[in-house]
PDB file of C-alpha atoms in Angstrom:
ATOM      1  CA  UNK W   1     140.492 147.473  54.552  1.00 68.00           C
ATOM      2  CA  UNK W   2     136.616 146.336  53.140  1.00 89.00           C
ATOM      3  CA  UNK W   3     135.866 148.238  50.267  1.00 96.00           C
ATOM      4  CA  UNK W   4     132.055 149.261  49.958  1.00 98.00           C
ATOM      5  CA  UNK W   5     130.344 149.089  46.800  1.00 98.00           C
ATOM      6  CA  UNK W   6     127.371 151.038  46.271  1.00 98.00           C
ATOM      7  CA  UNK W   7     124.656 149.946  43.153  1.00 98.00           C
ATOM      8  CA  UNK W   8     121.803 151.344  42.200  1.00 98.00           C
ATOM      9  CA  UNK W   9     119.191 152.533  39.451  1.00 98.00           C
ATOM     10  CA  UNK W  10     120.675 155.753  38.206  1.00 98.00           C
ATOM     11  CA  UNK W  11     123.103 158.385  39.914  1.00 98.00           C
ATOM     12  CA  UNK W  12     121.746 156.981  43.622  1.00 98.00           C
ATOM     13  CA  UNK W  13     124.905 155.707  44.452  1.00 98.00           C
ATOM     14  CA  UNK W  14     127.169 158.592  43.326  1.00 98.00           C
ATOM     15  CA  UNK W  15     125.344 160.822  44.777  1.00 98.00           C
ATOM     16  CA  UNK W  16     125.330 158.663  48.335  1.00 98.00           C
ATOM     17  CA  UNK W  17     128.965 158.354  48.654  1.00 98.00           C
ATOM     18  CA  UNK W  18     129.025 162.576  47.903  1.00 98.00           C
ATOM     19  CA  UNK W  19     126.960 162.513  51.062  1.00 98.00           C
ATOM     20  CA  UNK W  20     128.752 160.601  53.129  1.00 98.00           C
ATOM     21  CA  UNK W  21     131.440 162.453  51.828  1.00 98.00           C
ATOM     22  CA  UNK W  22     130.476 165.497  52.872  1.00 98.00           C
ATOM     23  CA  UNK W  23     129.841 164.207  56.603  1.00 97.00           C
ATOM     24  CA  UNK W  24     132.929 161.730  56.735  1.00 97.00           C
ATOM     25  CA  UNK W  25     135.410 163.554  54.390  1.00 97.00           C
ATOM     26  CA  UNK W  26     136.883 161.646  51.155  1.00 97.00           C
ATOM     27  CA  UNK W  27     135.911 157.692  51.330  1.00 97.00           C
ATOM     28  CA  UNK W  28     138.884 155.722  49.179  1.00 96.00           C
ATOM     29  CA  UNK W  29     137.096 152.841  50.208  1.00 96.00           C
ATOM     30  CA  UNK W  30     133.460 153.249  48.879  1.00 98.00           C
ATOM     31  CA  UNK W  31     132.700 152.700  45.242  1.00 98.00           C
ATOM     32  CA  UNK W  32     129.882 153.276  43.385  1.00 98.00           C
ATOM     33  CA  UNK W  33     128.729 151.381  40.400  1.00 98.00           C
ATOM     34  CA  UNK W  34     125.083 153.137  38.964  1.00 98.00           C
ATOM     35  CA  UNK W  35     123.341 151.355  36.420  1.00 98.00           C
ATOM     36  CA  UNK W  36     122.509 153.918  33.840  1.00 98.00           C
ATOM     37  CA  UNK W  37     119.034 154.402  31.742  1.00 97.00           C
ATOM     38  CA  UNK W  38     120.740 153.642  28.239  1.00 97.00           C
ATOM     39  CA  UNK W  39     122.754 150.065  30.488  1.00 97.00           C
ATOM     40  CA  UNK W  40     120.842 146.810  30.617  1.00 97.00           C
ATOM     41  CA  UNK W  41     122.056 143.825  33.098  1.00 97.00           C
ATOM     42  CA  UNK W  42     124.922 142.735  31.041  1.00 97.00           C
ATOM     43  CA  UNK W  43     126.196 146.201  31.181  1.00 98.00           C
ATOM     44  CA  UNK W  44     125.970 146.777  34.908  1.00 98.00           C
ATOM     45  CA  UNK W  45     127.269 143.305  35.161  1.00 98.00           C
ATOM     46  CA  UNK W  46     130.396 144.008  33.144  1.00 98.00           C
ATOM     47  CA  UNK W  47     131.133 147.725  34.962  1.00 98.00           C
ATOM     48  CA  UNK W  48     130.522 145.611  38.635  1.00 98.00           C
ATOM     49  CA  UNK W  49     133.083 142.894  37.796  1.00 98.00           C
ATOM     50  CA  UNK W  50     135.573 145.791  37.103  1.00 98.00           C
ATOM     51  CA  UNK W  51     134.522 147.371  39.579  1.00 98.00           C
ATOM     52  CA  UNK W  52     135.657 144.139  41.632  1.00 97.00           C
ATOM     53  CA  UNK W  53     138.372 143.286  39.904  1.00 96.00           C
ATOM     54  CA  UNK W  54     141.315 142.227  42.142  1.00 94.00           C
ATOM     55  CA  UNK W  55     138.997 142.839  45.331  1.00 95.00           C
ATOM     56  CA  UNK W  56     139.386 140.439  48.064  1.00 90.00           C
ATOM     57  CA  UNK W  57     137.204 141.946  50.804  1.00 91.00           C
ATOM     58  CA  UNK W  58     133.971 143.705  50.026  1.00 96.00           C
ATOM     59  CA  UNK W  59     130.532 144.809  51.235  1.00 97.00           C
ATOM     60  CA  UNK W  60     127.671 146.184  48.443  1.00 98.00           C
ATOM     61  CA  UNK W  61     125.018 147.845  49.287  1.00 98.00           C
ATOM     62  CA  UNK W  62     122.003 148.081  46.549  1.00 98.00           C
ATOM     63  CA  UNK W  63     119.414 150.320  46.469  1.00 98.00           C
ATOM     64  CA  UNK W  64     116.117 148.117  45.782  1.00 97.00           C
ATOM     65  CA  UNK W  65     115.650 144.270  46.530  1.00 97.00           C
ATOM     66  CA  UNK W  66     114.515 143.134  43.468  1.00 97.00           C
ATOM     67  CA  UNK W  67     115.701 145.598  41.286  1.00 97.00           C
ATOM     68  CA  UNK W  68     118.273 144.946  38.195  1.00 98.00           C
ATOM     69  CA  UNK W  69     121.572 145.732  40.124  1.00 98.00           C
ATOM     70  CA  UNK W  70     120.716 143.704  43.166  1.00 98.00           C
ATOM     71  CA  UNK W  71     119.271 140.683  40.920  1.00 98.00           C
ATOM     72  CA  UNK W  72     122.606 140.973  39.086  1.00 98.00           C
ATOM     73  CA  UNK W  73     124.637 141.077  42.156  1.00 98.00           C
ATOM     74  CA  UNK W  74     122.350 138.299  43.941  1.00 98.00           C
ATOM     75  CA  UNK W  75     122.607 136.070  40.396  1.00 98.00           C
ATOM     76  CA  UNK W  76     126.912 136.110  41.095  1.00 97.00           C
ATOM     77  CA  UNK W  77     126.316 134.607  44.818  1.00 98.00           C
ATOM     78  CA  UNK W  78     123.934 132.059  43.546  1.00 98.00           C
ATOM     79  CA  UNK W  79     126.906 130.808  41.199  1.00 97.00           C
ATOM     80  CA  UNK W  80     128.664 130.340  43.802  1.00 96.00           C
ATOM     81  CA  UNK W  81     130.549 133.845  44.594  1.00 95.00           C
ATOM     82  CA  UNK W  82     131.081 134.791  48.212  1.00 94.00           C
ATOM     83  CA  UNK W  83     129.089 138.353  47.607  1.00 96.00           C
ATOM     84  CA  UNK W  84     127.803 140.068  50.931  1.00 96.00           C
ATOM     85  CA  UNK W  85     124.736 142.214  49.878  1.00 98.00           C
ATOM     86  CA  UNK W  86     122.380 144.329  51.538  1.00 98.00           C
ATOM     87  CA  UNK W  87     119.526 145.921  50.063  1.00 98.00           C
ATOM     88  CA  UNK W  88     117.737 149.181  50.628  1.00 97.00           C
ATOM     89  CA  UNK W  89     120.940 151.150  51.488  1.00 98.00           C
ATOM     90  CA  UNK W  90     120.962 154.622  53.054  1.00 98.00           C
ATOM     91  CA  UNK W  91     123.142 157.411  54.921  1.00 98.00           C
ATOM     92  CA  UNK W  92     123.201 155.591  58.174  1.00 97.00           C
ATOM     93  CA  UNK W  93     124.337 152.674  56.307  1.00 97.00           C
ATOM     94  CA  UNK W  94     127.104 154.163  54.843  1.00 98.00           C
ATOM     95  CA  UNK W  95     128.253 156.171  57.630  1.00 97.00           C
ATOM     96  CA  UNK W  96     127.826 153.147  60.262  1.00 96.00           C
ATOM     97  CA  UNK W  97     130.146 151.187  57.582  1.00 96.00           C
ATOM     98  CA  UNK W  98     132.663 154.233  57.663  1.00 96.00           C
ATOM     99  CA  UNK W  99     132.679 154.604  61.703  1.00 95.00           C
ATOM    100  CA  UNK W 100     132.744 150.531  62.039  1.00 94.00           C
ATOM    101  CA  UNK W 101     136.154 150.501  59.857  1.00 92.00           C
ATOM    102  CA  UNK W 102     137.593 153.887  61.772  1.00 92.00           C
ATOM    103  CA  UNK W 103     137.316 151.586  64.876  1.00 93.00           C
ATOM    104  CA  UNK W 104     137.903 148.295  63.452  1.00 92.00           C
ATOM    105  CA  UNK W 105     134.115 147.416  64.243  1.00 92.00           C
ATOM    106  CA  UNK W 106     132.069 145.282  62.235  1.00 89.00           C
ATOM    107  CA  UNK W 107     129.050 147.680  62.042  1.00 91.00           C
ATOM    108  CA  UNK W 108     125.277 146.160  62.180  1.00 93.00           C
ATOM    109  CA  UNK W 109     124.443 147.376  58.933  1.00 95.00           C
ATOM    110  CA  UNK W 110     121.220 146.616  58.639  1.00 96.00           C
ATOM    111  CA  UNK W 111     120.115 148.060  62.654  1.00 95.00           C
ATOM    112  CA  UNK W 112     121.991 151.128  61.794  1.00 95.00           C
ATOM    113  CA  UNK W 113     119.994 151.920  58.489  1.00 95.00           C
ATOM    114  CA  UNK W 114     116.453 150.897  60.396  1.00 96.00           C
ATOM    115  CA  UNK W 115     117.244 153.199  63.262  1.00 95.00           C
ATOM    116  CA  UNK W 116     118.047 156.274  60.711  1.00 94.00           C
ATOM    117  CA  UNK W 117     114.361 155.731  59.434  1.00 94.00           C
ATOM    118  CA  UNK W 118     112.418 158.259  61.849  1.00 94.00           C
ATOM    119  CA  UNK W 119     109.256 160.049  62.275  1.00 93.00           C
ATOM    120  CA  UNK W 120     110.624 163.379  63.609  1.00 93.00           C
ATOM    121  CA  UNK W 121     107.310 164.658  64.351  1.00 94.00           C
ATOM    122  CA  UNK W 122     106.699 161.756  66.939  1.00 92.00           C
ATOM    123  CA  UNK W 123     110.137 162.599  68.618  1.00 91.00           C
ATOM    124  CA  UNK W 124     109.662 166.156  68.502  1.00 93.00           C
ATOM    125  CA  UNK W 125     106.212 165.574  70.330  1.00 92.00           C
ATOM    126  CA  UNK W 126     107.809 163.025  72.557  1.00 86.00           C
ATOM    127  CA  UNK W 127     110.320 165.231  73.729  1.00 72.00           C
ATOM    128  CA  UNK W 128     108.471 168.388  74.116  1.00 61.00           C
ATOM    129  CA  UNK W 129     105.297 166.822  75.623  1.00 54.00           C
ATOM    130  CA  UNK W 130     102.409 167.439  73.103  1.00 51.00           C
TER     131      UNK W 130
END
């Protein structure tokens, strides 16, 4: 099965996959790699290559375009590795890569995280006619 690897500034990523966790049940197949406040690029760099060590089929998902893990990550596919990378990851993403593997889907990522982003006040008011 795809692994998913979760990166981000900080605890982001842990603390994502204890989400999804807690909606999906345990996850095997999502890892998270957080790039710590005392870690510069080399560091996160190093603890992502273990983290891929021996992995032949993988998804990340990064927290921030721009930001040191995805400019890390996107710095290995420029070289030349075959890296697929999304950035700006949330819940929806994590739990449409989840259900897309329980069905043997490939999920549409990046959809699936834009429709989670919602203004519930404008559906509550849609739906209740004010």
């Amino acid at each position: 099965m795809t692994k998913l690897i979760l990166i981000s500034h900080g605890s982001f990523c842990v603390e994502l996959k204890k989400s999804a966790e807690l909606i999906m049940g345990p996850q095997d197949d999502i890892l998270a790699v957080p790039l710590l406040p005392n870690e510069g690029p080399e560091d996160f760099q190093k603890k992502f290559n273990d983290t891929i060590a021996g992995l032949d089929d993988f998804t990340v998902l990064a927290d921030l375009m721009g930001g040191t893990p995805a400019n890390v990550v996107s710095r290995m596919i420029m070289e030349g590795q075959n890296i697929d990378l999304y950035a700006g990851m949330n819940l929806p993403m994590v739990i449409s890569f989840i259900n897309g593997a329980m069905i043997d889907m490939a999920p549409n990522l990046v959809d699936d995280g834009k429709a989670g982003v919602v203004h519930i006040n404008d559906v509550i008011a849609g739906t209740t006619g004010n």
